[in-house]
Coordinates of C-alpha atoms in Angstrom, one line a residue:
Chain A
M153 CA 20.8 39.9 -3.1
Y154 CA 19.1 36.5 -3.3
L155 CA 18.9 36.9 -7.1
R156 CA 22.6 36.3 -7.5
Y157 CA 22.2 32.8 -6.1
M158 CA 19.0 31.8 -7.8
I159 CA 19.4 28.7 -10.0
K160 CA 18.3 29.3 -13.5
V161 CA 16.3 26.3 -14.8
V162 CA 14.8 25.3 -18.2
L163 CA 12.3 22.4 -18.2
I164 CA 11.9 20.0 -21.1
G165 CA 8.7 18.0 -21.4
D166 CA 5.0 18.0 -20.8
G167 CA 4.2 14.7 -19.2
N168 CA 3.3 13.7 -15.6
V169 CA 6.7 14.3 -14.2
A170 CA 7.1 17.7 -16.0
V171 CA 3.7 18.9 -14.7
H172 CA 4.8 18.3 -11.1
L173 CA 8.3 19.6 -11.6
A174 CA 7.0 22.8 -13.2
K175 CA 4.7 23.4 -10.1
A176 CA 7.6 22.9 -7.7
F177 CA 10.0 25.2 -9.8
S178 CA 7.4 27.9 -9.8
K179 CA 6.9 27.6 -6.0
S180 CA 10.6 27.9 -5.0
S181 CA 12.0 31.4 -4.4
F182 CA 15.5 30.1 -5.1
I183 CA 14.7 28.8 -8.6
Q184 CA 14.4 31.0 -11.6
F185 CA 12.1 29.0 -13.9
L186 CA 13.2 30.6 -17.2
Q187 CA 11.5 28.5 -19.9
R188 CA 9.7 25.4 -20.8
F189 CA 10.3 23.4 -23.9
S190 CA 7.6 21.2 -25.4
R191 CA 7.3 19.7 -28.9
N192 CA 3.6 20.1 -28.5
N193 CA 2.9 23.8 -28.8
K194 CA -0.7 23.6 -27.4
N195 CA -1.8 25.3 -24.2
D196 CA -1.9 22.8 -21.4
P197 CA -4.2 23.6 -18.5
Y198 CA -1.8 21.7 -16.1
F199 CA 1.0 24.2 -16.7
N200 CA 1.2 27.8 -15.5
N201 CA 1.2 29.6 -18.8
S202 CA 3.1 32.7 -17.5
I203 CA 6.3 30.7 -18.0
P204 CA 7.8 31.3 -21.5
K205 CA 7.5 28.3 -23.7
T206 CA 9.1 27.2 -26.9
N207 CA 9.0 24.2 -29.3
I208 CA 12.2 25.1 -31.1
I209 CA 15.4 23.7 -29.8
A210 CA 17.5 26.6 -31.1
H211 CA 15.3 29.0 -29.0
I212 CA 16.2 27.3 -25.7
V213 CA 17.6 30.1 -23.5
K214 CA 20.8 30.0 -21.4
A215 CA 20.4 28.4 -18.0
D216 CA 22.3 26.7 -15.2
I217 CA 20.4 23.5 -15.3
Y218 CA 18.3 21.9 -18.1
V219 CA 15.9 19.3 -16.7
I220 CA 14.7 16.7 -19.3
A221 CA 11.4 15.1 -18.2
I222 CA 10.5 13.1 -21.4
S223 CA 9.9 9.5 -22.1
D224 CA 12.9 7.1 -21.6
D225 CA 13.2 6.3 -25.3
S226 CA 13.4 9.9 -26.3
I227 CA 16.2 11.0 -24.0
N228 CA 19.1 9.8 -26.1
Q229 CA 18.0 11.5 -29.4
F230 CA 16.7 14.7 -27.8
S231 CA 20.0 15.2 -25.9
K232 CA 22.0 14.7 -29.1
D233 CA 20.0 17.5 -30.7
L234 CA 21.1 20.0 -28.0
N235 CA 23.9 21.8 -29.7
F236 CA 25.2 24.0 -26.8
T237 CA 28.0 23.1 -24.4
H238 CA 27.3 25.3 -21.3
G239 CA 25.2 24.3 -18.2
L240 CA 24.3 21.0 -16.7
V241 CA 21.8 18.8 -18.5
V242 CA 20.0 16.2 -16.4
H243 CA 17.4 13.6 -17.1
T244 CA 14.7 12.5 -14.6
S245 CA 14.4 8.8 -15.4
G246 CA 14.8 5.9 -12.9
S247 CA 15.7 3.3 -15.5
M248 CA 18.1 5.2 -17.8
P249 CA 21.9 5.5 -17.1
L250 CA 23.6 8.9 -16.9
S251 CA 25.2 7.9 -20.2
A252 CA 21.8 8.0 -22.0
L253 CA 22.5 11.8 -22.2
Q254 CA 24.5 12.4 -25.5
C255 CA 24.8 16.2 -25.3
N256 CA 28.1 18.2 -25.1
S257 CA 27.2 19.9 -21.8
N258 CA 27.9 18.3 -18.4
K259 CA 25.5 15.6 -17.4
G260 CA 23.5 14.5 -14.4
V261 CA 20.4 12.8 -13.2
L262 CA 17.6 14.1 -10.9
Y263 CA 15.2 11.2 -10.3
P264 CA 12.1 12.1 -8.2
L265 CA 10.8 8.8 -6.8
Q266 CA 7.1 8.9 -6.9
T267 CA 4.1 7.8 -8.9
F268 CA 2.9 10.9 -10.8
S269 CA -0.5 11.6 -12.3
K270 CA -1.3 15.0 -13.7
E271 CA -4.6 15.0 -11.8
Q272 CA -3.2 14.0 -8.4
S273 CA -1.7 16.9 -6.4
L274 CA 1.4 16.1 -4.5
D275 CA 3.7 17.9 -2.1
F276 CA 7.1 17.9 -3.8
K277 CA 8.7 18.6 -0.4
N278 CA 7.9 14.9 0.5
I279 CA 9.2 13.3 -2.7
P280 CA 12.6 11.7 -2.4
I281 CA 15.0 12.8 -5.1
A282 CA 17.9 10.6 -6.2
I283 CA 20.8 12.6 -7.8
E284 CA 23.9 11.9 -9.7
A285 CA 26.5 14.0 -11.5
E286 CA 29.8 13.5 -13.3
N287 CA 31.8 15.8 -11.0
E288 CA 31.6 17.4 -7.6
P289 CA 30.8 21.0 -8.6
D290 CA 27.9 19.7 -10.7
Y291 CA 26.8 17.5 -7.9
N292 CA 26.8 20.4 -5.5
L293 CA 24.7 22.5 -7.9
L294 CA 22.2 19.7 -8.5
E295 CA 22.0 19.0 -4.8
K296 CA 21.2 22.7 -4.2
L297 CA 18.4 22.4 -6.7
A298 CA 17.1 19.2 -5.2
N299 CA 17.2 20.6 -1.7
N300 CA 15.1 23.5 -2.9
L301 CA 12.5 21.0 -4.2
S302 CA 12.4 18.4 -1.5
Q303 CA 13.5 17.7 2.0
F304 CA 14.7 14.2 1.0
T305 CA 17.7 14.0 -1.4
Y306 CA 19.9 11.0 -1.9
R307 CA 23.2 10.5 -3.7
I308 CA 22.5 7.4 -5.9
D309 CA 24.7 6.4 -8.8
T310 CA 23.5 4.7 -12.1
D311 CA 23.9 1.2 -10.8
Q312 CA 22.1 1.8 -7.6
R313 CA 19.4 3.8 -9.4
K314 CA 18.8 0.8 -11.6
K315 CA 18.2 -1.3 -8.5
L316 CA 16.1 1.4 -6.9
H317 CA 13.9 1.4 -10.0
V318 CA 13.3 -2.3 -9.7
A319 CA 12.6 -1.9 -6.0
A320 CA 10.1 0.8 -6.9
V321 CA 8.4 -1.5 -9.4
F322 CA 7.7 -4.0 -6.5
A323 CA 6.7 -1.3 -4.0
N324 CA 4.4 0.5 -6.4
N325 CA 3.4 -1.3 -9.6
F326 CA 3.2 -4.8 -8.1
S327 CA 1.5 -3.9 -4.9
N328 CA -1.0 -1.9 -6.9
H329 CA -1.6 -5.0 -9.0
M330 CA -2.3 -6.9 -5.8
F331 CA -4.9 -4.2 -5.0
Q332 CA -6.3 -4.6 -8.5
I333 CA -6.8 -8.4 -8.1
A334 CA -8.4 -7.8 -4.7
E335 CA -10.8 -5.4 -6.5
E336 CA -11.5 -8.0 -9.1
I337 CA -12.4 -10.6 -6.5
C338 CA -14.7 -8.1 -4.8
H339 CA -16.5 -7.3 -8.0
E340 CA -16.8 -11.0 -9.1
N341 CA -18.5 -11.6 -5.8
N342 CA -20.8 -8.6 -5.7
F343 CA -19.4 -6.6 -2.9
S344 CA -17.8 -3.2 -2.8
F345 CA -14.0 -2.8 -3.0
S346 CA -14.5 0.1 -0.5
I347 CA -14.6 -2.5 2.2
L348 CA -10.9 -3.1 1.6
K349 CA -9.7 0.5 1.5
P350 CA -9.0 1.0 5.2
L351 CA -7.0 -2.2 5.2
I352 CA -4.9 -1.0 2.2
L353 CA -4.3 2.4 3.9
E354 CA -3.2 0.7 7.1
T355 CA -1.0 -1.7 5.2
A356 CA 1.0 1.2 3.9
N357 CA 0.8 3.3 7.1
K358 CA 2.2 0.3 9.1
I359 CA 5.4 0.5 7.0
G360 CA 6.1 4.0 8.5
N361 CA 6.9 2.4 11.9
L362 CA 7.5 -1.3 11.1
S363 CA 9.8 -3.1 8.6
P364 CA 7.6 -5.0 6.1
E365 CA 9.4 -8.1 7.4
I366 CA 7.9 -7.6 10.8
A367 CA 4.6 -6.3 9.6
Q368 CA 3.8 -9.5 7.6
T369 CA 0.8 -11.4 8.8
G370 CA -1.6 -14.0 7.2
P371 CA -1.9 -17.7 6.4
A372 CA 1.4 -17.8 4.3
K373 CA 3.4 -16.4 7.2
R374 CA 1.8 -18.9 9.6
N375 CA 2.2 -21.6 6.9
D376 CA -1.5 -22.4 7.5
Q377 CA -1.9 -25.0 4.8
K378 CA -5.6 -25.5 5.5
V379 CA -6.5 -21.9 4.8
I380 CA -4.1 -21.7 1.9
K381 CA -5.7 -24.8 0.2
N382 CA -9.1 -23.3 0.8
H383 CA -8.1 -20.1 -0.8
L384 CA -6.4 -21.8 -3.8
D385 CA -9.7 -23.8 -4.4
Q386 CA -11.5 -20.5 -4.8
L387 CA -9.1 -19.0 -7.4
K388 CA -8.3 -19.6 -11.0
N389 CA -5.9 -18.5 -13.8
N390 CA -3.5 -15.7 -13.0
Q391 CA -5.1 -15.1 -9.6
K392 CA -4.3 -18.7 -8.6
E393 CA -0.8 -18.6 -10.0
I394 CA 0.1 -15.4 -8.2
Y395 CA -1.5 -16.6 -5.0
K396 CA 0.6 -19.8 -5.2
L397 CA 4.0 -18.2 -6.0
V398 CA 3.7 -15.3 -3.5
T399 CA 2.6 -17.7 -0.8
E400 CA 5.5 -20.0 -1.5
S401 CA 7.8 -17.0 -1.3
I402 CA 6.4 -15.9 2.1
I403 CA 6.5 -19.4 3.5
K404 CA 10.2 -19.7 2.4
K405 CA 11.0 -16.4 4.0
Y406 CA 9.4 -17.2 7.4
N407 CA 9.5 -21.0 7.7
S408 CA 12.9 -22.1 6.5
Chain B
M1274 CA -33.1 5.5 30.2
Y1275 CA -30.3 4.6 27.9
L1276 CA -29.3 1.7 30.2
R1277 CA -32.3 -0.3 29.0
Y1278 CA -30.9 -0.3 25.5
M1279 CA -27.2 -1.1 26.2
I1280 CA -26.0 -4.2 24.6
K1281 CA -24.4 -6.6 27.2
V1282 CA -21.2 -8.1 25.8
V1283 CA -18.7 -10.8 26.9
L1284 CA -15.4 -11.0 25.0
I1285 CA -13.5 -14.2 24.6
G1286 CA -9.8 -14.1 23.7
D1287 CA -6.6 -12.2 24.3
G1288 CA -5.0 -11.9 20.9
N1289 CA -4.6 -8.9 18.6
V1290 CA -8.2 -8.7 17.6
A1291 CA -9.4 -9.1 21.2
V1292 CA -7.2 -6.2 22.3
H1293 CA -8.7 -3.9 19.8
L1294 CA -12.3 -5.1 20.4
A1295 CA -11.9 -4.6 24.1
K1296 CA -10.8 -1.0 23.6
A1297 CA -13.7 -0.3 21.3
F1298 CA -16.2 -2.0 23.7
S1299 CA -14.9 0.1 26.6
K1300 CA -15.2 3.3 24.6
S1301 CA -18.8 2.9 23.5
S1302 CA -21.5 4.2 25.9
F1303 CA -24.1 1.8 24.3
I1304 CA -22.1 -1.3 25.1
Q1305 CA -22.0 -2.8 28.5
F1306 CA -18.7 -4.7 28.5
L1307 CA -19.5 -7.3 31.2
Q1308 CA -16.6 -9.7 31.2
R1309 CA -13.6 -11.0 29.4
F1310 CA -12.7 -14.7 29.2
S1311 CA -9.1 -15.7 28.7
R1312 CA -7.6 -19.2 29.2
N1313 CA -4.4 -17.4 30.2
N1314 CA -5.1 -15.8 33.6
K1315 CA -2.1 -13.4 33.6
N1316 CA -2.5 -9.7 33.7
D1317 CA -2.1 -8.3 30.2
P1318 CA -1.0 -4.6 29.9
Y1319 CA -2.9 -4.3 26.6
F1320 CA -6.2 -4.8 28.4
N1321 CA -8.1 -2.5 30.7
N1322 CA -8.0 -4.5 33.9
S1323 CA -11.1 -2.9 35.4
I1324 CA -13.2 -5.3 33.2
P1325 CA -14.0 -8.5 35.2
K1326 CA -12.1 -11.5 33.9
T1327 CA -12.4 -15.3 34.1
N1328 CA -10.6 -18.3 32.8
I1329 CA -13.4 -20.8 33.7
I1330 CA -16.1 -21.4 31.2
A1331 CA -18.8 -22.1 33.8
H1332 CA -18.2 -18.6 35.3
I1333 CA -19.1 -16.8 32.1
V1334 CA -21.9 -14.4 32.9
K1335 CA -25.2 -13.9 31.0
A1336 CA -25.0 -11.5 28.1
D1337 CA -26.7 -10.5 24.9
I1338 CA -23.7 -11.2 22.7
Y1339 CA -20.6 -13.4 23.2
V1340 CA -17.8 -12.3 20.9
I1341 CA -15.2 -15.0 20.3
A1342 CA -11.9 -13.6 19.1
I1343 CA -9.6 -16.7 19.3
S1344 CA -7.5 -18.5 16.7
D1345 CA -9.4 -20.1 13.8
D1346 CA -8.6 -23.6 14.8
S1347 CA -9.9 -23.2 18.4
I1348 CA -13.4 -21.8 17.5
N1349 CA -15.0 -25.2 16.9
Q1350 CA -13.9 -26.8 20.2
F1351 CA -14.4 -23.7 22.3
S1352 CA -17.9 -23.2 21.1
K1353 CA -18.8 -26.8 21.8
D1354 CA -17.7 -26.3 25.4
L1355 CA -20.2 -23.4 25.9
N1356 CA -23.1 -25.2 27.6
F1357 CA -25.7 -22.4 27.7
T1358 CA -28.5 -21.8 25.2
H1359 CA -29.2 -18.0 25.6
G1360 CA -27.8 -15.1 23.8
L1361 CA -26.0 -14.7 20.5
V1362 CA -22.5 -16.3 20.0
V1363 CA -20.4 -14.8 17.2
H1364 CA -16.9 -15.4 16.0
T1365 CA -14.6 -12.8 14.4
S1366 CA -12.8 -14.9 11.7
G1367 CA -12.6 -14.0 8.1
S1368 CA -11.9 -17.5 6.9
M1369 CA -14.2 -19.6 9.1
P1370 CA -17.9 -20.3 8.1
L1371 CA -20.7 -19.5 10.5
S1372 CA -21.1 -23.2 11.0
A1373 CA -17.7 -23.4 12.7
L1374 CA -19.7 -22.4 15.8
Q1375 CA -21.0 -25.6 17.5
C1376 CA -22.8 -24.1 20.5
N1377 CA -26.5 -24.3 21.4
S1378 CA -27.0 -20.6 21.3
N1379 CA -27.8 -18.6 18.2
K1380 CA -24.9 -18.0 16.0
G1381 CA -23.4 -15.1 14.0
V1382 CA -20.2 -13.6 12.6
L1383 CA -18.6 -10.2 13.3
Y1384 CA -15.5 -9.9 11.1
P1385 CA -13.5 -6.7 11.5
L1386 CA -11.5 -6.3 8.3
Q1387 CA -8.1 -4.9 9.3
T1388 CA -4.6 -5.9 10.1
F1389 CA -4.2 -5.8 13.9
S1390 CA -1.1 -5.6 16.0
K1391 CA -1.4 -5.1 19.7
E1392 CA 1.2 -2.3 19.6
Q1393 CA -0.4 -0.4 16.7
S1394 CA -3.3 1.9 17.8
L1395 CA -6.2 2.0 15.4
D1396 CA -9.5 3.9 15.3
F1397 CA -12.1 1.2 15.3
K1398 CA -14.6 3.7 13.9
N1399 CA -12.8 3.4 10.5
I1400 CA -12.6 -0.4 10.5
P1401 CA -15.1 -2.1 8.1
I1402 CA -17.1 -4.8 9.9
A1403 CA -18.7 -7.7 8.0
I1404 CA -21.6 -9.2 9.8
E1405 CA -23.8 -12.4 9.4
A1406 CA -26.5 -14.0 11.5
E1407 CA -28.9 -16.9 11.2
N1408 CA -32.1 -14.8 11.5
E1409 CA -33.3 -11.2 11.2
P1410 CA -33.6 -10.4 14.9
D1411 CA -30.1 -11.6 15.6
Y1412 CA -28.8 -9.7 12.5
N1413 CA -30.4 -6.5 13.8
L1414 CA -28.9 -6.9 17.2
L1415 CA -25.5 -7.6 15.7
E1416 CA -25.8 -4.7 13.3
K1417 CA -26.6 -2.4 16.3
L1418 CA -23.4 -3.6 18.0
A1419 CA -21.3 -3.2 14.8
N1420 CA -22.8 0.3 14.3
N1421 CA -21.6 1.2 17.7
L1422 CA -18.1 0.1 16.9
S1423 CA -17.6 1.4 13.4
Q1424 CA -19.1 3.7 10.8
F1425 CA -18.7 1.0 8.1
T1426 CA -20.8 -2.2 8.5
Y1427 CA -21.5 -4.7 5.7
R1428 CA -23.9 -7.6 5.4
I1429 CA -21.7 -10.4 4.1
D1430 CA -22.6 -14.1 4.1
T1431 CA -20.2 -17.0 4.7
D1432 CA -19.5 -17.5 1.0
Q1433 CA -18.8 -13.9 0.3
R1434 CA -16.7 -13.6 3.5
K1435 CA -14.5 -16.5 2.2
K1436 CA -13.9 -14.5 -1.0
L1437 CA -13.4 -11.3 1.0
H1438 CA -10.8 -13.0 3.0
V1439 CA -8.9 -14.1 -0.1
A1440 CA -9.2 -10.5 -1.4
A1441 CA -7.8 -9.2 1.9
V1442 CA -4.8 -11.6 1.5
F1443 CA -4.0 -9.9 -1.8
A1444 CA -4.6 -6.4 -0.6
N1445 CA -2.6 -6.8 2.6
N1446 CA -0.4 -9.8 2.9
F1447 CA 0.7 -9.9 -0.7
S1448 CA 1.2 -6.2 -1.1
N1449 CA 3.3 -6.2 2.1
H1450 CA 5.4 -9.0 0.6
M1451 CA 6.0 -6.7 -2.4
F1452 CA 7.2 -4.0 0.1
Q1453 CA 9.4 -6.6 1.8
I1454 CA 11.1 -7.6 -1.5
A1455 CA 11.6 -3.9 -2.3
E1456 CA 13.2 -3.5 1.1
E1457 CA 15.4 -6.6 0.4
I1458 CA 16.6 -5.0 -2.9
C1459 CA 17.4 -1.7 -1.1
H1460 CA 19.5 -3.5 1.6
E1461 CA 21.2 -5.7 -0.9
N1462 CA 22.4 -2.6 -2.7
N1463 CA 23.3 -0.4 0.3
F1464 CA 20.6 2.2 0.2
S1465 CA 17.9 3.0 2.8
F1466 CA 14.4 1.6 2.4
S1467 CA 13.2 5.0 3.6
I1468 CA 13.6 6.3 0.1
L1469 CA 10.6 4.2 -0.9
K1470 CA 8.3 5.0 1.9
P1471 CA 6.7 8.1 0.4
L1472 CA 6.0 6.1 -2.8
I1473 CA 4.4 3.3 -0.8
L1474 CA 2.2 5.8 1.1
E1475 CA 1.1 7.4 -2.1
T1476 CA 0.4 4.0 -3.8
A1477 CA -2.2 3.4 -1.0
N1478 CA -3.5 7.0 -0.9
K1479 CA -4.1 7.0 -4.7
I1480 CA -6.6 4.1 -4.2
G1481 CA -8.8 6.4 -2.2
N1482 CA -9.7 8.3 -5.4
L1483 CA -8.8 6.0 -8.2
S1484 CA -9.5 2.4 -9.0
P1485 CA -6.3 0.3 -8.9
E1486 CA -7.1 -0.5 -12.5
I1487 CA -6.7 3.2 -13.4
A1488 CA -3.9 3.9 -10.9
Q1489 CA -1.6 1.2 -12.5
T1490 CA 1.6 2.6 -14.0
G1491 CA 5.1 1.2 -14.9
P1492 CA 6.9 -0.9 -17.5
A1493 CA 4.5 -3.9 -17.4
K1494 CA 1.5 -1.7 -18.0
R1495 CA 3.3 -0.1 -21.0
N1496 CA 4.5 -3.5 -22.1
D1497 CA 8.0 -2.0 -22.2
Q1498 CA 10.0 -5.1 -22.9
K1499 CA 13.4 -3.3 -22.9
V1500 CA 13.0 -2.2 -19.3
I1501 CA 11.4 -5.5 -18.3
K1502 CA 14.3 -7.5 -19.6
N1503 CA 16.7 -5.1 -17.9
H1504 CA 14.9 -5.6 -14.6
L1505 CA 14.8 -9.4 -15.0
D1506 CA 18.6 -9.4 -15.6
Q1507 CA 19.1 -7.8 -12.2
L1508 CA 17.0 -10.3 -10.2
K1509 CA 17.3 -13.9 -9.1
N1510 CA 15.4 -16.7 -7.4
N1511 CA 12.0 -15.8 -6.0
Q1512 CA 12.4 -12.1 -6.8
K1513 CA 12.8 -13.0 -10.4
E1514 CA 9.9 -15.5 -10.5
I1515 CA 7.5 -13.0 -8.9
Y1516 CA 8.7 -10.2 -11.2
K1517 CA 8.0 -12.4 -14.2
L1518 CA 4.6 -13.7 -13.2
V1519 CA 3.2 -10.4 -11.9
T1520 CA 4.5 -8.6 -15.0
E1521 CA 2.8 -11.2 -17.3
S1522 CA -0.4 -10.7 -15.4
I1523 CA -0.3 -6.9 -15.8
I1524 CA 0.6 -7.2 -19.5
K1525 CA -2.3 -9.5 -20.0
K1526 CA -4.7 -7.1 -18.2
Y1527 CA -3.7 -4.0 -20.2
N1528 CA -2.4 -5.3 -23.5
S1529 CA -4.8 -8.0 -24.7

């Protein structure tokens, strides 16, 4: 009986996001993972090879949803090459508008908000998914797919998704760069970066209960100019510039 | 028999660090937590009130180690006021040199590297402790105390500790500010910051296995000028300045 309601899915791509989506599709008993398209026709150990694969667009089979997980720059051209009109075609990019899709089918976006590496295993159930579609029936179908993948789904339109992507750059890319500078300072001074790892974990854990606005601590928050000057004296180049600017930003936030 | 080897400790202070140290002292069966000194003589629900307390320096009892967990600016004067010569007096500050202690007793530093809030419970066993002392016997005693509190102890001198403190500012204060800007962007655009929490947790978790240098992803790492320009167009004021500077720093790191 369930089979009547299974969502038939084709996945396009072989990158980090595609690897994790493929695993999640295979796991769900409400998703019929029909086929995977990859330009590259090699066997990839990160994919379950029991799923039929093609590298020819004309051989793509009929499905309810086509999920395009390829690089941002390729979405436009690839979607133009799809010459069918049925089904719902969605991309998975945080920074591309829905209109990046240039196919004749209906269009949507399914953006899983996480940092993906092929090697790092993740529980897709905990990954927030932002979805958008052109009309309600498509939205409902996409929401059904998203709910089968994750417990956290959000309706986010193209404009909001653009902002969300910027926010994610701060939350992930930029905080990671702060960790990287911290590691640099450790190595320059001959001590192990491991000493900072519990602090980093706790910094993120704290955000589970406290707003980052409340969780903020340190010399900039206290506007402790003595410690700030002392720190600046120890830094140079980009480390110093970033220290200065971020400290000014924190001081402004808490002391004005 | 064990009693002969228990380390007698007096704790000075009533702030965030003192609260967590007091809990850890009380838990250890190798530490005899003799007394707590606090200028403020009120009952504090964050402390176990079965530990004798005083607010008079002359009433401080004889111990092996005096642990001063008070604000950086007060360490100098408070240690001058200690008029005994026995025992080992240590402060717990990341940014103050050993020489900030001006007492007649032997001196040392026990710096627990974590972000402490009274409300947030922590397992002290997982908190790295950086220790320093003027001579080997004191170092050995302090190491014994530290090993009773935590599984991670490090020998770090004043110069290294200064650098460690700067590194910790990047790892904790600055990454938290990145989270705070991300939250700001979410609220400015009417979506919940919760959508970013799994990403933030994973950003920190990743560092357990991967160096932040390897874990870096995003438009700056790829030097994707189209996305960068698009993001900059959406930002203003300090958000924009920080985006620009951190992006430049990442581009320089990976593309030069």
